[in-house]
mmCIF file with all atom_site columns, C-alpha atoms in Angstrom:
data_model
loop_
_atom_site.group_PDB
_atom_site.id
_atom_site.type_symbol
_atom_site.label_atom_id
_atom_site.label_alt_id
_atom_site.label_comp_id
_atom_site.label_asym_id
_atom_site.label_entity_id
_atom_site.label_seq_id
_atom_site.pdbx_PDB_ins_code
_atom_site.Cartn_x
_atom_site.Cartn_y
_atom_site.Cartn_z
_atom_site.occupancy
_atom_site.B_iso_or_equiv
_atom_site.pdbx_formal_charge
_atom_site.auth_seq_id
_atom_site.auth_comp_id
_atom_site.auth_asym_id
_atom_site.auth_atom_id
_atom_site.pdbx_PDB_model_num
ATOM 1   C CA . MET A 1 1   ? 101.185 110.845 97.362  1.00 0.00 ? 1   MET A CA 1
ATOM 2   C CA . HIS A 1 2   ? 104.539 109.150 97.839  1.00 0.00 ? 2   HIS A CA 1
ATOM 3   C CA . MET A 1 3   ? 104.098 107.107 94.642  1.00 0.00 ? 3   MET A CA 1
ATOM 4   C CA . MET A 1 4   ? 103.104 110.239 92.693  1.00 0.00 ? 4   MET A CA 1
ATOM 5   C CA . LYS A 1 5   ? 106.458 111.782 93.657  1.00 0.00 ? 5   LYS A CA 1
ATOM 6   C CA . TYR A 1 6   ? 108.276 108.757 92.237  1.00 0.00 ? 6   TYR A CA 1
ATOM 7   C CA . LEU A 1 7   ? 106.138 108.842 89.112  1.00 0.00 ? 7   LEU A CA 1
ATOM 8   C CA . LEU A 1 8   ? 106.796 112.517 88.411  1.00 0.00 ? 8   LEU A CA 1
ATOM 9   C CA . PHE A 1 9   ? 110.476 112.070 89.211  1.00 0.00 ? 9   PHE A CA 1
ATOM 10  C CA . GLY A 1 10  ? 110.584 109.278 86.617  1.00 0.00 ? 10  GLY A CA 1
ATOM 11  C CA . VAL A 1 11  ? 108.868 111.412 83.978  1.00 0.00 ? 11  VAL A CA 1
ATOM 12  C CA . SER A 1 12  ? 111.335 114.246 84.573  1.00 0.00 ? 12  SER A CA 1
ATOM 13  C CA . TRP A 1 13  ? 114.353 111.940 84.409  1.00 0.00 ? 13  TRP A CA 1
ATOM 14  C CA . GLY A 1 14  ? 113.020 110.187 81.320  1.00 0.00 ? 14  GLY A CA 1
ATOM 15  C CA . CYS A 1 15  ? 112.560 113.527 79.544  1.00 0.00 ? 15  CYS A CA 1
ATOM 16  C CA . THR A 1 16  ? 115.953 114.796 80.685  1.00 0.00 ? 16  THR A CA 1
ATOM 17  C CA . ALA A 1 17  ? 117.699 111.632 79.494  1.00 0.00 ? 17  ALA A CA 1
ATOM 18  C CA . PHE A 1 18  ? 115.820 111.885 76.179  1.00 0.00 ? 18  PHE A CA 1
ATOM 19  C CA . VAL A 1 19  ? 117.092 115.418 75.587  1.00 0.00 ? 19  VAL A CA 1
ATOM 20  C CA . PHE A 1 20  ? 120.699 114.637 76.531  1.00 0.00 ? 20  PHE A CA 1
ATOM 21  C CA . MET A 1 21  ? 120.852 111.449 74.486  1.00 0.00 ? 21  MET A CA 1
ATOM 22  C CA . ASN A 1 22  ? 119.448 113.240 71.467  1.00 0.00 ? 22  ASN A CA 1
ATOM 23  C CA . VAL A 1 23  ? 121.882 116.127 71.791  1.00 0.00 ? 23  VAL A CA 1
ATOM 24  C CA . ILE A 1 24  ? 124.733 113.603 71.918  1.00 0.00 ? 24  ILE A CA 1
ATOM 25  C CA . GLY A 1 25  ? 123.223 111.699 68.982  1.00 0.00 ? 25  GLY A CA 1
ATOM 26  C CA . TYR A 1 26  ? 122.940 114.892 66.963  1.00 0.00 ? 26  TYR A CA 1
ATOM 27  C CA . VAL A 1 27  ? 126.514 115.970 67.738  1.00 0.00 ? 27  VAL A CA 1
ATOM 28  C CA . ILE A 1 28  ? 127.813 112.554 66.670  1.00 0.00 ? 28  ILE A CA 1
ATOM 29  C CA . GLY A 1 29  ? 125.402 111.706 63.841  1.00 0.00 ? 29  GLY A CA 1
ATOM 30  C CA . GLY A 1 30  ? 124.158 115.092 62.645  1.00 0.00 ? 30  GLY A CA 1
ATOM 31  C CA . ASP A 1 31  ? 120.928 115.489 60.726  1.00 0.00 ? 31  ASP A CA 1
ATOM 32  C CA . ALA A 1 32  ? 120.761 111.770 59.902  1.00 0.00 ? 32  ALA A CA 1
ATOM 33  C CA . PHE A 1 33  ? 120.272 111.055 63.610  1.00 0.00 ? 33  PHE A CA 1
ATOM 34  C CA . LEU A 1 34  ? 117.379 113.493 63.812  1.00 0.00 ? 34  LEU A CA 1
ATOM 35  C CA . GLN A 1 35  ? 115.778 112.008 60.693  1.00 0.00 ? 35  GLN A CA 1
ATOM 36  C CA . VAL A 1 36  ? 115.529 108.596 62.351  1.00 0.00 ? 36  VAL A CA 1
ATOM 37  C CA . LEU A 1 37  ? 114.179 110.232 65.517  1.00 0.00 ? 37  LEU A CA 1
ATOM 38  C CA . ALA A 1 38  ? 111.541 112.174 63.585  1.00 0.00 ? 38  ALA A CA 1
ATOM 39  C CA . GLU A 1 39  ? 110.149 108.978 62.007  1.00 0.00 ? 39  GLU A CA 1
ATOM 40  C CA . ASN A 1 40  ? 108.776 107.866 65.382  1.00 0.00 ? 40  ASN A CA 1
ATOM 41  C CA . TYR A 1 41  ? 109.210 110.887 67.627  1.00 0.00 ? 41  TYR A CA 1
ATOM 42  C CA . LEU A 1 42  ? 106.302 110.175 69.992  1.00 0.00 ? 42  LEU A CA 1
ATOM 43  C CA . GLY A 1 43  ? 107.384 106.567 70.364  1.00 0.00 ? 43  GLY A CA 1
ATOM 44  C CA . HIS A 1 44  ? 110.851 107.679 71.432  1.00 0.00 ? 44  HIS A CA 1
ATOM 45  C CA . VAL A 1 45  ? 109.448 110.298 73.827  1.00 0.00 ? 45  VAL A CA 1
ATOM 46  C CA . PHE A 1 46  ? 107.047 107.864 75.485  1.00 0.00 ? 46  PHE A CA 1
ATOM 47  C CA . GLY A 1 47  ? 109.690 105.128 75.535  1.00 0.00 ? 47  GLY A CA 1
ATOM 48  C CA . SER A 1 48  ? 112.068 107.440 77.398  1.00 0.00 ? 48  SER A CA 1
ATOM 49  C CA . ILE A 1 49  ? 109.349 108.438 79.830  1.00 0.00 ? 49  ILE A CA 1
ATOM 50  C CA . LEU A 1 50  ? 108.418 104.781 80.413  1.00 0.00 ? 50  LEU A CA 1
ATOM 51  C CA . VAL A 1 51  ? 112.033 103.876 81.191  1.00 0.00 ? 51  VAL A CA 1
ATOM 52  C CA . GLY A 1 52  ? 112.315 106.862 83.540  1.00 0.00 ? 52  GLY A CA 1
ATOM 53  C CA . ILE A 1 53  ? 109.102 105.914 85.335  1.00 0.00 ? 53  ILE A CA 1
ATOM 54  C CA . SER A 1 54  ? 110.194 102.295 85.597  1.00 0.00 ? 54  SER A CA 1
ATOM 55  C CA . CYS A 1 55  ? 113.533 103.189 87.147  1.00 0.00 ? 55  CYS A CA 1
ATOM 56  C CA . ALA A 1 56  ? 112.127 105.824 89.498  1.00 0.00 ? 56  ALA A CA 1
ATOM 57  C CA . THR A 1 57  ? 109.012 104.034 90.730  1.00 0.00 ? 57  THR A CA 1
ATOM 58  C CA . THR A 1 58  ? 110.793 100.757 91.425  1.00 0.00 ? 58  THR A CA 1
ATOM 59  C CA . SER A 1 59  ? 113.155 102.616 93.758  1.00 0.00 ? 59  SER A CA 1
ATOM 60  C CA . ILE A 1 60  ? 110.279 102.432 96.240  1.00 0.00 ? 60  ILE A CA 1
ATOM 61  C CA . VAL A 1 61  ? 111.592 98.939  97.062  1.00 0.00 ? 61  VAL A CA 1
ATOM 62  C CA . TYR A 1 62  ? 114.280 100.639 99.176  1.00 0.00 ? 62  TYR A CA 1
ATOM 63  C CA . SER A 1 63  ? 111.549 101.550 101.673 1.00 0.00 ? 63  SER A CA 1
ATOM 64  C CA . ILE A 1 64  ? 110.575 97.888  102.198 1.00 0.00 ? 64  ILE A CA 1
ATOM 65  C CA . GLU A 1 65  ? 112.503 97.099  105.360 1.00 0.00 ? 65  GLU A CA 1
ATOM 66  C CA . ARG A 1 66  ? 111.969 93.321  105.330 1.00 0.00 ? 66  ARG A CA 1
ATOM 67  C CA . LEU A 1 67  ? 114.092 93.087  102.151 1.00 0.00 ? 67  LEU A CA 1
ATOM 68  C CA . THR A 1 68  ? 117.857 93.166  102.357 1.00 0.00 ? 68  THR A CA 1
ATOM 69  C CA . PHE A 1 69  ? 119.706 95.911  100.522 1.00 0.00 ? 69  PHE A CA 1
ATOM 70  C CA . LEU A 1 70  ? 120.938 93.310  98.013  1.00 0.00 ? 70  LEU A CA 1
ATOM 71  C CA . GLN A 1 71  ? 117.360 92.132  97.343  1.00 0.00 ? 71  GLN A CA 1
ATOM 72  C CA . GLN A 1 72  ? 116.153 95.720  96.964  1.00 0.00 ? 72  GLN A CA 1
ATOM 73  C CA . THR A 1 73  ? 118.966 96.502  94.539  1.00 0.00 ? 73  THR A CA 1
ATOM 74  C CA . PHE A 1 74  ? 118.320 93.322  92.543  1.00 0.00 ? 74  PHE A CA 1
ATOM 75  C CA . ILE A 1 75  ? 114.607 94.115  92.173  1.00 0.00 ? 75  ILE A CA 1
ATOM 76  C CA . HIS A 1 76  ? 115.312 97.727  91.198  1.00 0.00 ? 76  HIS A CA 1
ATOM 77  C CA . PHE A 1 77  ? 117.950 96.737  88.633  1.00 0.00 ? 77  PHE A CA 1
ATOM 78  C CA . SER A 1 78  ? 115.914 93.852  87.226  1.00 0.00 ? 78  SER A CA 1
ATOM 79  C CA . VAL A 1 79  ? 112.764 95.884  86.625  1.00 0.00 ? 79  VAL A CA 1
ATOM 80  C CA . GLY A 1 80  ? 114.620 98.977  85.390  1.00 0.00 ? 80  GLY A CA 1
ATOM 81  C CA . LEU A 1 81  ? 116.930 97.107  83.030  1.00 0.00 ? 81  LEU A CA 1
ATOM 82  C CA . SER A 1 82  ? 114.171 94.800  81.772  1.00 0.00 ? 82  SER A CA 1
ATOM 83  C CA . THR A 1 83  ? 111.972 97.771  80.932  1.00 0.00 ? 83  THR A CA 1
ATOM 84  C CA . PHE A 1 84  ? 114.887 99.563  79.295  1.00 0.00 ? 84  PHE A CA 1
ATOM 85  C CA . PHE A 1 85  ? 115.830 96.587  77.123  1.00 0.00 ? 85  PHE A CA 1
ATOM 86  C CA . ILE A 1 86  ? 112.230 95.907  76.063  1.00 0.00 ? 86  ILE A CA 1
ATOM 87  C CA . VAL A 1 87  ? 111.779 99.561  75.068  1.00 0.00 ? 87  VAL A CA 1
ATOM 88  C CA . ALA A 1 88  ? 115.261 99.805  73.544  1.00 0.00 ? 88  ALA A CA 1
ATOM 89  C CA . PHE A 1 89  ? 114.830 96.770  71.311  1.00 0.00 ? 89  PHE A CA 1
ATOM 90  C CA . SER A 1 90  ? 111.280 97.657  70.299  1.00 0.00 ? 90  SER A CA 1
ATOM 91  C CA . LEU A 1 91  ? 112.286 101.220 69.340  1.00 0.00 ? 91  LEU A CA 1
ATOM 92  C CA . LYS A 1 92  ? 115.590 100.067 67.809  1.00 0.00 ? 92  LYS A CA 1
ATOM 93  C CA . TRP A 1 93  ? 117.709 102.106 70.207  1.00 0.00 ? 93  TRP A CA 1
ATOM 94  C CA . ILE A 1 94  ? 120.034 99.115  70.233  1.00 0.00 ? 94  ILE A CA 1
ATOM 95  C CA . PRO A 1 95  ? 121.079 98.070  66.752  1.00 0.00 ? 95  PRO A CA 1
ATOM 96  C CA . VAL A 1 96  ? 121.228 94.334  66.214  1.00 0.00 ? 96  VAL A CA 1
ATOM 97  C CA . THR A 1 97  ? 124.035 94.060  63.682  1.00 0.00 ? 97  THR A CA 1
ATOM 98  C CA . SER A 1 98  ? 126.188 91.287  65.119  1.00 0.00 ? 98  SER A CA 1
ATOM 99  C CA . VAL A 1 99  ? 126.299 89.202  68.266  1.00 0.00 ? 99  VAL A CA 1
ATOM 100 C CA . PRO A 1 100 ? 129.610 90.647  69.554  1.00 0.00 ? 100 PRO A CA 1
ATOM 101 C CA . SER A 1 101 ? 128.436 94.249  69.094  1.00 0.00 ? 101 SER A CA 1
ATOM 102 C CA . LEU A 1 102 ? 125.091 93.408  70.689  1.00 0.00 ? 102 LEU A CA 1
ATOM 103 C CA . ILE A 1 103 ? 126.826 91.903  73.722  1.00 0.00 ? 103 ILE A CA 1
ATOM 104 C CA . GLY A 1 104 ? 129.075 94.964  73.960  1.00 0.00 ? 104 GLY A CA 1
ATOM 105 C CA . ILE A 1 105 ? 126.116 97.333  73.797  1.00 0.00 ? 105 ILE A CA 1
ATOM 106 C CA . ILE A 1 106 ? 124.213 95.361  76.441  1.00 0.00 ? 106 ILE A CA 1
ATOM 107 C CA . ILE A 1 107 ? 127.230 95.331  78.761  1.00 0.00 ? 107 ILE A CA 1
ATOM 108 C CA . GLY A 1 108 ? 127.757 99.058  78.136  1.00 0.00 ? 108 GLY A CA 1
ATOM 109 C CA . ASN A 1 109 ? 124.141 99.798  79.045  1.00 0.00 ? 109 ASN A CA 1
ATOM 110 C CA . ILE A 1 110 ? 124.366 97.711  82.205  1.00 0.00 ? 110 ILE A CA 1
ATOM 111 C CA . LEU A 1 111 ? 127.537 99.606  83.182  1.00 0.00 ? 111 LEU A CA 1
ATOM 112 C CA . MET A 1 112 ? 125.780 102.941 82.532  1.00 0.00 ? 112 MET A CA 1
ATOM 113 C CA . PHE A 1 113 ? 122.819 101.888 84.695  1.00 0.00 ? 113 PHE A CA 1
ATOM 114 C CA . THR A 1 114 ? 125.256 100.794 87.415  1.00 0.00 ? 114 THR A CA 1
ATOM 115 C CA . PHE A 1 115 ? 127.135 104.104 87.252  1.00 0.00 ? 115 PHE A CA 1
ATOM 116 C CA . VAL A 1 116 ? 123.940 106.187 87.476  1.00 0.00 ? 116 VAL A CA 1
ATOM 117 C CA . TRP A 1 117 ? 122.651 103.994 90.320  1.00 0.00 ? 117 TRP A CA 1
ATOM 118 C CA . PHE A 1 118 ? 125.960 104.436 92.170  1.00 0.00 ? 118 PHE A CA 1
ATOM 119 C CA . LEU A 1 119 ? 125.777 108.232 91.808  1.00 0.00 ? 119 LEU A CA 1
ATOM 120 C CA . PHE A 1 120 ? 122.247 108.231 93.254  1.00 0.00 ? 120 PHE A CA 1
ATOM 121 C CA . TYR A 1 121 ? 123.436 105.918 96.030  1.00 0.00 ? 121 TYR A CA 1
ATOM 122 C CA . LEU A 1 122 ? 126.273 108.289 96.970  1.00 0.00 ? 122 LEU A CA 1
ATOM 123 C CA . TYR A 1 123 ? 123.960 111.291 96.874  1.00 0.00 ? 123 TYR A CA 1
ATOM 124 C CA . ASN A 1 124 ? 121.306 109.635 99.063  1.00 0.00 ? 124 ASN A CA 1
ATOM 125 C CA . ARG A 1 125 ? 123.941 108.369 101.507 1.00 0.00 ? 125 ARG A CA 1
ATOM 126 C CA . HIS A 1 126 ? 125.327 111.912 101.789 1.00 0.00 ? 126 HIS A CA 1
ATOM 127 C CA . GLU A 1 127 ? 121.837 113.329 102.386 1.00 0.00 ? 127 GLU A CA 1
ATOM 128 C CA . ALA A 1 128 ? 121.134 110.682 105.053 1.00 0.00 ? 128 ALA A CA 1
ATOM 129 C CA . ARG A 1 129 ? 124.348 111.583 106.870 1.00 0.00 ? 129 ARG A CA 1
ATOM 130 C CA . LYS A 1 130 ? 123.429 115.284 106.809 1.00 0.00 ? 130 LYS A CA 1
ATOM 131 C CA . MET A 1 131 ? 120.005 114.483 108.259 1.00 0.00 ? 131 MET A CA 1
ATOM 132 C CA . ASN A 1 132 ? 121.508 112.248 110.936 1.00 0.00 ? 132 ASN A CA 1
ATOM 133 C CA . LYS A 1 133 ? 123.919 115.036 111.932 1.00 0.00 ? 133 LYS A CA 1
ATOM 134 C CA . LYS A 1 134 ? 121.016 117.480 112.277 1.00 0.00 ? 134 LYS A CA 1
ATOM 135 C CA . ILE A 1 135 ? 119.028 114.962 114.326 1.00 0.00 ? 135 ILE A CA 1
ATOM 136 C CA . SER A 1 136 ? 122.031 114.335 116.572 1.00 0.00 ? 136 SER A CA 1
ATOM 137 C CA . ALA A 1 137 ? 122.615 118.056 117.027 1.00 0.00 ? 137 ALA A CA 1
ATOM 138 C CA . PHE A 1 138 ? 118.941 118.597 117.808 1.00 0.00 ? 138 PHE A CA 1
ATOM 139 C CA . SER A 1 139 ? 118.823 115.654 120.239 1.00 0.00 ? 139 SER A CA 1
ATOM 140 C CA . SER A 1 140 ? 121.960 116.732 122.091 1.00 0.00 ? 140 SER A CA 1
ATOM 141 C CA . SER A 1 141 ? 120.728 120.321 122.471 1.00 0.00 ? 141 SER A CA 1
ATOM 142 C CA . GLU A 1 142 ? 117.691 119.203 124.508 1.00 0.00 ? 142 GLU A CA 1
#
């Protein structure tokens, strides 16, 4: 059941990211952006879902206690980013126009992944502290 939670969480995040990225793309590129999307709509939808699932399900590594936090983070980033780049290049989310622009886009995507990961890290750390406070309050009241 635990893995199903991760799977569904990934599907929901993949779909949410798909909608937001396409709204941004439409605001910036207008109807031309939607035309490209419409040519392979299902591919883009399933690609977004696959990336979401990949990022969410690999976060299960944080429950493997024998791994250090650095190892867990490396595995999570490696699988998530690898899946993203495979999907992104196959669906032409990343235009290959020149080497410098390609490097910039790759670095930008890595920074975005890092930023999103850091936000989740802060949120989970905050939730853990709240739980620990409740446990401490409960334990001291006995």
